């Protein structure tokens, strides 16, 4: 600690008045780090400032990177994730020592599972102070190992104590942010290094570009040979979102039907005649019917691990002979269906579909393939509004489809729980990148907060369909009000944890602690500086959505939904859990 004079008396503090590292043009280590990150494409940073990162915050403030101060580190982390998915720019979340770092770990794990580009920068206790009773000590001795070394949460962890160590760390981080696939790193910085001034300007990190491996002629020919199966299909996931045009061109020319994972909704137009359906959580019966009636020998899988949310790990969704699996991560091959053989191809999705098209066109493959007839598409008639009672979730989603998905370019997000399943099942997208949800991790509070980061980074309207339980668990309405984020929260207010409640009933249990007092989210929103409106019946819904969309700023639509209607995936999810329980006990 340093003593500084204040009114003639010494005051204990961590810095000094007019600290050199706080000057706008100071060549501080902290400022140099963020200038290097800006050169690597970072434009936004999110976080919660604390004493352990004060010099870091000063350095960040003196760079072109825009910093948004949040109310909780988890909300800042989820917002950083969604800013990446909304813009394609890597994001930073800055947190202080101890609790600050612990609070952001849920978001860091979500980033790892979802394949985001995220750098967590935190304060850290210097080696000289470790074990001496430092406040909020953050060190290898006091923290779980995955916070201080690469492992299940972070791809890389760096805790430099010198300029030389820092230069190597930032160089690795810059390369990780540029490489294909997700990258989540942790940079821990002691105060002694954060505020250090560099005697001469020194670049930290250098720009890198990575070219993914191109598919070989042999791999392309083998895939085309397998896809001559009349029952073959293409199953695409979130990792193929950038391949929309190439996928559409090849699938149409080959007359190959397409399945998408929940996170890939819109990658292939859901109104297209070749679209079979969304698989897994929230999907309809179309995918299961295709596998049951067409009995495909081969399926081409691109950009998905086919995990539980995508497939429910159902044996009936596997080809009878083999997979062809394309991904930039070879660990995806055979992960969900280890008993089914296949061919793994490490390649970029867009390059692979382009190579398939070029080779098929060159060899006359399109003319030789004999596709099977497509199943007849069934369209449900629109629901008329009922004049009494709570809003049915299906009617709410019908209104969201008409007034938001079809009539605007807003980004739409669905929170874990009933919101996720209803949106997956009922919303239809014809463009990729307009829908976001977290599948494998699925933390409550991800999208009640992440929507703010997406709106701030992209400048677009973001609509978050969330449950009342998630909204109470974590929200950043106050942050959205401070920065004028164009976020519309549509809260499914049924005064219960709906997915838990109906899930327990489906499993033959008596629901346990699933009910809670009803919250007035309009009053809550207004208390935070936002606006809101309550909807208590279906006849009010259209006008309420129009008013909410016309509001230029954060808005909460509190929709009282029918608590008796179960999630559309509940039966399939229950069967999946029961099957896994039986296997686990075998």
PDB file of C-alpha atoms in Angstrom, residues 290-550:
ATOM      1  CA  UNK A 290     -37.665 -39.242 -41.570  1.00  0.00           C
ATOM      2  CA  UNK A 291     -35.271 -41.656 -39.878  1.00  0.00           C
ATOM      3  CA  UNK A 292     -38.036 -44.144 -39.163  1.00  0.00           C
ATOM      4  CA  UNK A 293     -39.589 -44.209 -42.644  1.00  0.00           C
ATOM      5  CA  UNK A 294     -36.570 -43.525 -44.886  1.00  0.00           C
ATOM      6  CA  UNK A 295     -34.034 -45.627 -42.960  1.00  0.00           C
ATOM      7  CA  UNK A 296     -31.002 -43.632 -44.182  1.00  0.00           C
ATOM      8  CA  UNK A 297     -27.812 -45.580 -44.589  1.00  0.00           C
ATOM      9  CA  UNK A 298     -25.687 -42.408 -44.551  1.00  0.00           C
ATOM     10  CA  UNK A 299     -26.046 -38.970 -42.948  1.00  0.00           C
ATOM     11  CA  UNK A 300     -23.739 -36.003 -43.485  1.00  0.00           C
ATOM     12  CA  UNK A 301     -23.248 -34.097 -40.210  1.00  0.00           C
ATOM     13  CA  UNK A 302     -21.619 -30.658 -40.305  1.00  0.00           C
ATOM     14  CA  UNK A 303     -20.837 -28.355 -37.394  1.00  0.00           C
ATOM     15  CA  UNK A 304     -22.530 -30.187 -34.512  1.00  0.00           C
ATOM     16  CA  UNK A 305     -21.480 -32.782 -31.953  1.00  0.00           C
ATOM     17  CA  UNK A 306     -25.025 -34.230 -31.978  1.00  0.00           C
ATOM     18  CA  UNK A 307     -25.173 -33.906 -28.194  1.00  0.00           C
ATOM     19  CA  UNK A 308     -28.230 -34.505 -26.035  1.00  0.00           C
ATOM     20  CA  UNK A 309     -30.010 -31.222 -26.779  1.00  0.00           C
ATOM     21  CA  UNK A 310     -29.532 -31.807 -30.524  1.00  0.00           C
ATOM     22  CA  UNK A 311     -30.400 -35.514 -30.683  1.00  0.00           C
ATOM     23  CA  UNK A 312     -31.569 -36.652 -27.223  1.00  0.00           C
ATOM     24  CA  UNK A 313     -28.917 -39.318 -27.994  1.00  0.00           C
ATOM     25  CA  UNK A 314     -31.783 -41.334 -29.462  1.00  0.00           C
ATOM     26  CA  UNK A 315     -30.572 -44.542 -31.172  1.00  0.00           C
ATOM     27  CA  UNK A 316     -33.265 -44.113 -33.823  1.00  0.00           C
ATOM     28  CA  UNK A 317     -31.573 -40.966 -35.142  1.00  0.00           C
ATOM     29  CA  UNK A 318     -28.449 -42.744 -36.350  1.00  0.00           C
ATOM     30  CA  UNK A 319     -27.835 -43.995 -39.912  1.00  0.00           C
ATOM     31  CA  UNK A 320     -27.852 -47.743 -40.446  1.00  0.00           C
ATOM     32  CA  UNK A 321     -24.338 -47.813 -41.928  1.00  0.00           C
ATOM     33  CA  UNK A 322     -22.155 -44.783 -41.178  1.00  0.00           C
ATOM     34  CA  UNK A 323     -21.806 -41.056 -40.628  1.00  0.00           C
ATOM     35  CA  UNK A 324     -19.783 -38.563 -42.609  1.00  0.00           C
ATOM     36  CA  UNK A 325     -18.891 -35.955 -39.981  1.00  0.00           C
ATOM     37  CA  UNK A 326     -17.317 -32.579 -40.836  1.00  0.00           C
ATOM     38  CA  UNK A 327     -16.019 -30.234 -38.150  1.00  0.00           C
ATOM     39  CA  UNK A 328     -12.985 -28.094 -37.368  1.00  0.00           C
ATOM     40  CA  UNK A 329     -12.697 -29.981 -34.066  1.00  0.00           C
ATOM     41  CA  UNK A 330     -11.956 -33.712 -34.482  1.00  0.00           C
ATOM     42  CA  UNK A 331     -13.143 -34.338 -30.910  1.00  0.00           C
ATOM     43  CA  UNK A 332     -16.692 -33.982 -32.262  1.00  0.00           C
ATOM     44  CA  UNK A 333     -16.418 -37.151 -34.339  1.00  0.00           C
ATOM     45  CA  UNK A 334     -18.296 -40.061 -32.795  1.00  0.00           C
ATOM     46  CA  UNK A 335     -18.827 -38.189 -29.512  1.00  0.00           C
ATOM     47  CA  UNK A 336     -22.596 -38.735 -29.315  1.00  0.00           C
ATOM     48  CA  UNK A 337     -22.882 -42.075 -31.155  1.00  0.00           C
ATOM     49  CA  UNK A 338     -19.625 -43.957 -30.494  1.00  0.00           C
ATOM     50  CA  UNK A 339     -21.185 -47.253 -31.593  1.00  0.00           C
ATOM     51  CA  UNK A 340     -21.880 -46.025 -35.164  1.00  0.00           C
ATOM     52  CA  UNK A 341     -18.900 -46.002 -37.588  1.00  0.00           C
ATOM     53  CA  UNK A 342     -18.131 -43.010 -39.747  1.00  0.00           C
ATOM     54  CA  UNK A 343     -15.611 -40.868 -41.567  1.00  0.00           C
ATOM     55  CA  UNK A 344     -14.357 -37.706 -39.854  1.00  0.00           C
ATOM     56  CA  UNK A 345     -13.235 -34.782 -42.008  1.00  0.00           C
ATOM     57  CA  UNK A 346     -11.518 -31.783 -40.430  1.00  0.00           C
ATOM     58  CA  UNK A 347     -12.584 -28.828 -42.577  1.00  0.00           C
ATOM     59  CA  UNK A 348     -14.399 -25.508 -42.599  1.00  0.00           C
ATOM     60  CA  UNK A 349     -18.122 -25.966 -43.293  1.00  0.00           C
ATOM     61  CA  UNK A 350     -18.391 -23.369 -46.063  1.00  0.00           C
ATOM     62  CA  UNK A 351     -15.286 -24.687 -47.820  1.00  0.00           C
ATOM     63  CA  UNK A 352     -16.582 -28.227 -47.584  1.00  0.00           C
ATOM     64  CA  UNK A 353     -20.012 -27.496 -49.079  1.00  0.00           C
ATOM     65  CA  UNK A 354     -18.341 -25.443 -51.814  1.00  0.00           C
ATOM     66  CA  UNK A 355     -16.010 -28.352 -52.584  1.00  0.00           C
ATOM     67  CA  UNK A 356     -18.948 -30.786 -52.695  1.00  0.00           C
ATOM     68  CA  UNK A 357     -20.773 -28.564 -55.165  1.00  0.00           C
ATOM     69  CA  UNK A 358     -17.747 -28.043 -57.393  1.00  0.00           C
ATOM     70  CA  UNK A 359     -16.936 -31.752 -57.523  1.00  0.00           C
ATOM     71  CA  UNK A 360     -20.581 -32.801 -58.019  1.00  0.00           C
ATOM     72  CA  UNK A 361     -20.945 -30.331 -60.872  1.00  0.00           C
ATOM     73  CA  UNK A 362     -17.654 -31.388 -62.447  1.00  0.00           C
ATOM     74  CA  UNK A 363     -18.391 -35.128 -62.377  1.00  0.00           C
ATOM     75  CA  UNK A 364     -22.098 -35.079 -63.217  1.00  0.00           C
ATOM     76  CA  UNK A 365     -22.956 -36.436 -59.758  1.00  0.00           C
ATOM     77  CA  UNK A 366     -26.111 -34.344 -59.464  1.00  0.00           C
ATOM     78  CA  UNK A 367     -27.644 -36.075 -62.485  1.00  0.00           C
ATOM     79  CA  UNK A 368     -26.753 -39.555 -61.181  1.00  0.00           C
ATOM     80  CA  UNK A 369     -28.263 -39.118 -57.730  1.00  0.00           C
ATOM     81  CA  UNK A 370     -31.809 -40.488 -57.365  1.00  0.00           C
ATOM     82  CA  UNK A 371     -33.475 -38.692 -54.448  1.00  0.00           C
ATOM     83  CA  UNK A 372     -36.537 -40.022 -52.705  1.00  0.00           C
ATOM     84  CA  UNK A 373     -39.788 -38.079 -52.592  1.00  0.00           C
ATOM     85  CA  UNK A 374     -40.119 -35.533 -49.817  1.00  0.00           C
ATOM     86  CA  UNK A 375     -42.785 -35.948 -47.150  1.00  0.00           C
ATOM     87  CA  UNK A 376     -45.830 -33.730 -47.346  1.00  0.00           C
ATOM     88  CA  UNK A 377     -45.522 -30.634 -45.173  1.00  0.00           C
ATOM     89  CA  UNK A 378     -48.289 -30.016 -42.677  1.00  0.00           C
ATOM     90  CA  UNK A 379     -49.096 -26.466 -41.604  1.00  0.00           C
ATOM     91  CA  UNK A 380     -51.099 -25.899 -38.461  1.00  0.00           C
ATOM     92  CA  UNK A 381     -53.940 -23.376 -38.790  1.00  0.00           C
ATOM     93  CA  UNK A 382     -53.461 -20.167 -36.797  1.00  0.00           C
ATOM     94  CA  UNK A 383     -54.866 -20.077 -33.298  1.00  0.00           C
ATOM     95  CA  UNK A 384     -57.670 -17.572 -32.723  1.00  0.00           C
ATOM     96  CA  UNK A 385     -57.374 -15.545 -29.512  1.00  0.00           C
ATOM     97  CA  UNK A 386     -59.475 -16.635 -26.601  1.00  0.00           C
ATOM     98  CA  UNK A 387     -61.418 -13.986 -24.762  1.00  0.00           C
ATOM     99  CA  UNK A 388     -60.797 -15.217 -21.233  1.00  0.00           C
ATOM    100  CA  UNK A 389     -57.988 -16.792 -19.246  1.00  0.00           C
ATOM    101  CA  UNK A 390     -54.232 -16.497 -19.234  1.00  0.00           C
ATOM    102  CA  UNK A 391     -52.185 -16.354 -22.436  1.00  0.00           C
ATOM    103  CA  UNK A 392     -51.372 -19.737 -23.922  1.00  0.00           C
ATOM    104  CA  UNK A 393     -47.636 -20.089 -24.669  1.00  0.00           C
ATOM    105  CA  UNK A 394     -48.445 -21.322 -28.191  1.00  0.00           C
ATOM    106  CA  UNK A 395     -50.508 -18.190 -28.856  1.00  0.00           C
ATOM    107  CA  UNK A 396     -47.744 -15.956 -27.501  1.00  0.00           C
ATOM    108  CA  UNK A 397     -45.206 -17.582 -29.816  1.00  0.00           C
ATOM    109  CA  UNK A 398     -47.592 -17.226 -32.751  1.00  0.00           C
ATOM    110  CA  UNK A 399     -47.749 -13.479 -32.065  1.00  0.00           C
ATOM    111  CA  UNK A 400     -43.959 -13.234 -31.684  1.00  0.00           C
ATOM    112  CA  UNK A 401     -43.544 -14.983 -35.045  1.00  0.00           C
ATOM    113  CA  UNK A 402     -45.909 -12.586 -36.826  1.00  0.00           C
ATOM    114  CA  UNK A 403     -44.919  -9.304 -35.189  1.00  0.00           C
ATOM    115  CA  UNK A 404     -41.215  -9.806 -34.487  1.00  0.00           C
ATOM    116  CA  UNK A 405     -39.670 -12.615 -36.538  1.00  0.00           C
ATOM    117  CA  UNK A 406     -41.591 -11.938 -39.759  1.00  0.00           C
ATOM    118  CA  UNK A 407     -42.008  -8.164 -39.469  1.00  0.00           C
ATOM    119  CA  UNK A 408     -38.638  -6.960 -38.088  1.00  0.00           C
ATOM    120  CA  UNK A 409     -34.931  -7.776 -38.257  1.00  0.00           C
ATOM    121  CA  UNK A 410     -34.612  -8.042 -34.465  1.00  0.00           C
ATOM    122  CA  UNK A 411     -32.336 -10.623 -32.917  1.00  0.00           C
ATOM    123  CA  UNK A 412     -34.336 -13.145 -30.899  1.00  0.00           C
ATOM    124  CA  UNK A 413     -32.992 -14.985 -27.859  1.00  0.00           C
ATOM    125  CA  UNK A 414     -34.548 -17.666 -25.685  1.00  0.00           C
ATOM    126  CA  UNK A 415     -33.695 -18.314 -22.056  1.00  0.00           C
ATOM    127  CA  UNK A 416     -33.180 -21.752 -20.524  1.00  0.00           C
ATOM    128  CA  UNK A 417     -36.356 -23.539 -19.443  1.00  0.00           C
ATOM    129  CA  UNK A 418     -39.807 -23.306 -20.999  1.00  0.00           C
ATOM    130  CA  UNK A 419     -38.782 -20.283 -23.081  1.00  0.00           C
ATOM    131  CA  UNK A 420     -36.106 -22.307 -24.841  1.00  0.00           C
ATOM    132  CA  UNK A 421     -38.396 -25.206 -25.688  1.00  0.00           C
ATOM    133  CA  UNK A 422     -41.313 -23.077 -26.874  1.00  0.00           C
ATOM    134  CA  UNK A 423     -39.104 -20.894 -29.079  1.00  0.00           C
ATOM    135  CA  UNK A 424     -37.357 -23.909 -30.585  1.00  0.00           C
ATOM    136  CA  UNK A 425     -40.655 -25.594 -31.329  1.00  0.00           C
ATOM    137  CA  UNK A 426     -42.755 -22.679 -32.554  1.00  0.00           C
ATOM    138  CA  UNK A 427     -40.550 -19.987 -34.080  1.00  0.00           C
ATOM    139  CA  UNK A 428     -39.438 -20.257 -37.711  1.00  0.00           C
ATOM    140  CA  UNK A 429     -36.424 -18.491 -39.174  1.00  0.00           C
ATOM    141  CA  UNK A 430     -35.267 -18.284 -42.786  1.00  0.00           C
ATOM    142  CA  UNK A 431     -31.973 -16.490 -42.082  1.00  0.00           C
ATOM    143  CA  UNK A 432     -29.060 -17.585 -39.886  1.00  0.00           C
ATOM    144  CA  UNK A 433     -27.798 -15.511 -36.993  1.00  0.00           C
ATOM    145  CA  UNK A 434     -31.188 -14.110 -35.905  1.00  0.00           C
ATOM    146  CA  UNK A 435     -31.799 -16.662 -33.153  1.00  0.00           C
ATOM    147  CA  UNK A 436     -29.645 -17.437 -30.161  1.00  0.00           C
ATOM    148  CA  UNK A 437     -30.017 -19.896 -27.347  1.00  0.00           C
ATOM    149  CA  UNK A 438     -27.594 -21.862 -25.197  1.00  0.00           C
ATOM    150  CA  UNK A 439     -28.063 -25.570 -25.600  1.00  0.00           C
ATOM    151  CA  UNK A 440     -25.554 -27.778 -23.810  1.00  0.00           C
ATOM    152  CA  UNK A 441     -24.809 -25.424 -20.877  1.00  0.00           C
ATOM    153  CA  UNK A 442     -28.182 -23.680 -20.637  1.00  0.00           C
ATOM    154  CA  UNK A 443     -27.591 -21.481 -17.592  1.00  0.00           C
ATOM    155  CA  UNK A 444     -30.604 -19.574 -16.312  1.00  0.00           C
ATOM    156  CA  UNK A 445     -29.833 -15.882 -16.553  1.00  0.00           C
ATOM    157  CA  UNK A 446     -27.724 -16.202 -19.688  1.00  0.00           C
ATOM    158  CA  UNK A 447     -30.158 -14.388 -21.953  1.00  0.00           C
ATOM    159  CA  UNK A 448     -31.876 -12.179 -19.393  1.00  0.00           C
ATOM    160  CA  UNK A 449     -28.460 -10.474 -19.310  1.00  0.00           C
ATOM    161  CA  UNK A 450     -26.699 -11.459 -22.547  1.00  0.00           C
ATOM    162  CA  UNK A 451     -29.346  -9.660 -24.577  1.00  0.00           C
ATOM    163  CA  UNK A 452     -27.950  -6.367 -23.286  1.00  0.00           C
ATOM    164  CA  UNK A 453     -24.464  -7.091 -24.624  1.00  0.00           C
ATOM    165  CA  UNK A 454     -25.821  -8.097 -28.033  1.00  0.00           C
ATOM    166  CA  UNK A 455     -27.866  -4.900 -28.262  1.00  0.00           C
ATOM    167  CA  UNK A 456     -25.024  -2.629 -27.168  1.00  0.00           C
ATOM    168  CA  UNK A 457     -22.440  -4.202 -29.469  1.00  0.00           C
ATOM    169  CA  UNK A 458     -24.642  -4.514 -32.567  1.00  0.00           C
ATOM    170  CA  UNK A 459     -26.911  -1.492 -32.172  1.00  0.00           C
ATOM    171  CA  UNK A 460     -29.859  -3.702 -33.120  1.00  0.00           C
ATOM    172  CA  UNK A 461     -33.132  -4.430 -31.393  1.00  0.00           C
ATOM    173  CA  UNK A 462     -32.859  -7.610 -29.309  1.00  0.00           C
ATOM    174  CA  UNK A 463     -35.894  -9.532 -28.088  1.00  0.00           C
ATOM    175  CA  UNK A 464     -35.307 -11.938 -25.205  1.00  0.00           C
ATOM    176  CA  UNK A 465     -38.026 -14.499 -24.456  1.00  0.00           C
ATOM    177  CA  UNK A 466     -37.407 -15.418 -20.823  1.00  0.00           C
ATOM    178  CA  UNK A 467     -39.044 -17.039 -17.823  1.00  0.00           C
ATOM    179  CA  UNK A 468     -39.944 -15.278 -14.608  1.00  0.00           C
ATOM    180  CA  UNK A 469     -37.579 -17.523 -12.651  1.00  0.00           C
ATOM    181  CA  UNK A 470     -34.609 -16.598 -14.859  1.00  0.00           C
ATOM    182  CA  UNK A 471     -35.514 -12.909 -14.727  1.00  0.00           C
ATOM    183  CA  UNK A 472     -35.482 -13.033 -10.946  1.00  0.00           C
ATOM    184  CA  UNK A 473     -32.220 -14.956 -10.906  1.00  0.00           C
ATOM    185  CA  UNK A 474     -30.186 -12.471 -12.937  1.00  0.00           C
ATOM    186  CA  UNK A 475     -30.994  -9.417 -15.023  1.00  0.00           C
ATOM    187  CA  UNK A 476     -29.309  -6.257 -16.245  1.00  0.00           C
ATOM    188  CA  UNK A 477     -32.303  -3.958 -16.757  1.00  0.00           C
ATOM    189  CA  UNK A 478     -30.541  -1.173 -14.880  1.00  0.00           C
ATOM    190  CA  UNK A 479     -27.477  -1.479 -17.124  1.00  0.00           C
ATOM    191  CA  UNK A 480     -29.686  -1.439 -20.227  1.00  0.00           C
ATOM    192  CA  UNK A 481     -31.364   1.742 -18.969  1.00  0.00           C
ATOM    193  CA  UNK A 482     -28.013   3.417 -18.334  1.00  0.00           C
ATOM    194  CA  UNK A 483     -26.761   2.825 -21.871  1.00  0.00           C
ATOM    195  CA  UNK A 484     -30.073   2.948 -23.735  1.00  0.00           C
ATOM    196  CA  UNK A 485     -29.883  -0.653 -24.981  1.00  0.00           C
ATOM    197  CA  UNK A 486     -32.752  -1.534 -27.327  1.00  0.00           C
ATOM    198  CA  UNK A 487     -33.806  -4.679 -25.480  1.00  0.00           C
ATOM    199  CA  UNK A 488     -37.313  -6.088 -25.189  1.00  0.00           C
ATOM    200  CA  UNK A 489     -37.752  -8.721 -22.498  1.00  0.00           C
ATOM    201  CA  UNK A 490     -40.875 -10.842 -22.996  1.00  0.00           C
ATOM    202  CA  UNK A 491     -41.377 -12.504 -19.618  1.00  0.00           C
ATOM    203  CA  UNK A 492     -43.384 -15.736 -19.413  1.00  0.00           C
ATOM    204  CA  UNK A 493     -44.887 -15.016 -16.016  1.00  0.00           C
ATOM    205  CA  UNK A 494     -46.585 -18.093 -14.551  1.00  0.00           C
ATOM    206  CA  UNK A 495     -45.373 -17.676 -10.944  1.00  0.00           C
ATOM    207  CA  UNK A 496     -43.565 -21.008 -11.078  1.00  0.00           C
ATOM    208  CA  UNK A 497     -40.526 -22.800 -12.408  1.00  0.00           C
ATOM    209  CA  UNK A 498     -42.613 -24.268 -15.202  1.00  0.00           C
ATOM    210  CA  UNK A 499     -40.200 -26.742 -16.757  1.00  0.00           C
ATOM    211  CA  UNK A 500     -39.340 -28.137 -13.323  1.00  0.00           C
ATOM    212  CA  UNK A 501     -42.986 -28.289 -12.266  1.00  0.00           C
ATOM    213  CA  UNK A 502     -44.275 -30.155 -15.313  1.00  0.00           C
ATOM    214  CA  UNK A 503     -41.126 -32.259 -15.510  1.00  0.00           C
ATOM    215  CA  UNK A 504     -41.683 -33.543 -11.981  1.00  0.00           C
ATOM    216  CA  UNK A 505     -45.287 -34.349 -12.830  1.00  0.00           C
ATOM    217  CA  UNK A 506     -44.185 -36.234 -15.950  1.00  0.00           C
ATOM    218  CA  UNK A 507     -41.747 -38.279 -13.871  1.00  0.00           C
ATOM    219  CA  UNK A 508     -44.500 -39.228 -11.427  1.00  0.00           C
ATOM    220  CA  UNK A 509     -43.283 -36.883  -8.689  1.00  0.00           C
ATOM    221  CA  UNK A 510     -45.146 -34.421  -6.567  1.00  0.00           C
ATOM    222  CA  UNK A 511     -43.774 -30.988  -7.590  1.00  0.00           C
ATOM    223  CA  UNK A 512     -41.337 -29.775  -4.969  1.00  0.00           C
ATOM    224  CA  UNK A 513     -40.798 -26.050  -4.373  1.00  0.00           C
ATOM    225  CA  UNK A 514     -41.689 -25.010  -7.923  1.00  0.00           C
ATOM    226  CA  UNK A 515     -44.152 -22.241  -7.005  1.00  0.00           C
ATOM    227  CA  UNK A 516     -43.238 -18.652  -6.120  1.00  0.00           C
ATOM    228  CA  UNK A 517     -44.999 -15.348  -5.491  1.00  0.00           C
ATOM    229  CA  UNK A 518     -46.014 -13.591  -8.688  1.00  0.00           C
ATOM    230  CA  UNK A 519     -43.762 -10.666  -9.539  1.00  0.00           C
ATOM    231  CA  UNK A 520     -44.890  -7.377 -11.053  1.00  0.00           C
ATOM    232  CA  UNK A 521     -42.168  -7.038 -13.668  1.00  0.00           C
ATOM    233  CA  UNK A 522     -43.595  -3.757 -14.975  1.00  0.00           C
ATOM    234  CA  UNK A 523     -43.064  -2.119 -11.597  1.00  0.00           C
ATOM    235  CA  UNK A 524     -39.668  -3.792 -11.395  1.00  0.00           C
ATOM    236  CA  UNK A 525     -38.652  -2.453 -14.827  1.00  0.00           C
ATOM    237  CA  UNK A 526     -39.766   1.072 -14.005  1.00  0.00           C
ATOM    238  CA  UNK A 527     -37.887   0.975 -10.716  1.00  0.00           C
ATOM    239  CA  UNK A 528     -34.738   0.288 -12.753  1.00  0.00           C
ATOM    240  CA  UNK A 529     -35.240   3.154 -15.225  1.00  0.00           C
ATOM    241  CA  UNK A 530     -36.885   1.144 -18.018  1.00  0.00           C
ATOM    242  CA  UNK A 531     -40.509   0.944 -19.102  1.00  0.00           C
ATOM    243  CA  UNK A 532     -42.963  -1.941 -19.277  1.00  0.00           C
ATOM    244  CA  UNK A 533     -46.460  -3.198 -19.876  1.00  0.00           C
ATOM    245  CA  UNK A 534     -48.498  -6.088 -18.465  1.00  0.00           C
ATOM    246  CA  UNK A 535     -50.498  -8.494 -20.634  1.00  0.00           C
ATOM    247  CA  UNK A 536     -53.200 -10.481 -18.846  1.00  0.00           C
ATOM    248  CA  UNK A 537     -55.077 -11.915 -21.835  1.00  0.00           C
ATOM    249  CA  UNK A 538     -54.653 -12.866 -25.469  1.00  0.00           C
ATOM    250  CA  UNK A 539     -56.810 -10.021 -26.812  1.00  0.00           C
ATOM    251  CA  UNK A 540     -54.278  -7.522 -25.405  1.00  0.00           C
ATOM    252  CA  UNK A 541     -51.192  -9.143 -26.891  1.00  0.00           C
ATOM    253  CA  UNK A 542     -50.879  -7.679 -30.414  1.00  0.00           C
ATOM    254  CA  UNK A 543     -51.274  -4.079 -29.300  1.00  0.00           C
ATOM    255  CA  UNK A 544     -48.864  -4.637 -26.417  1.00  0.00           C
ATOM    256  CA  UNK A 545     -46.181  -6.046 -28.752  1.00  0.00           C
ATOM    257  CA  UNK A 546     -46.598  -3.080 -31.085  1.00  0.00           C
ATOM    258  CA  UNK A 547     -46.200  -0.633 -28.220  1.00  0.00           C
ATOM    259  CA  UNK A 548     -43.158  -2.462 -26.877  1.00  0.00           C
ATOM    260  CA  UNK A 549     -41.455  -2.482 -30.289  1.00  0.00           C
ATOM    261  CA  UNK A 550     -42.150   1.225 -30.748  1.00  0.00           C
TER     262      UNK A 550
END
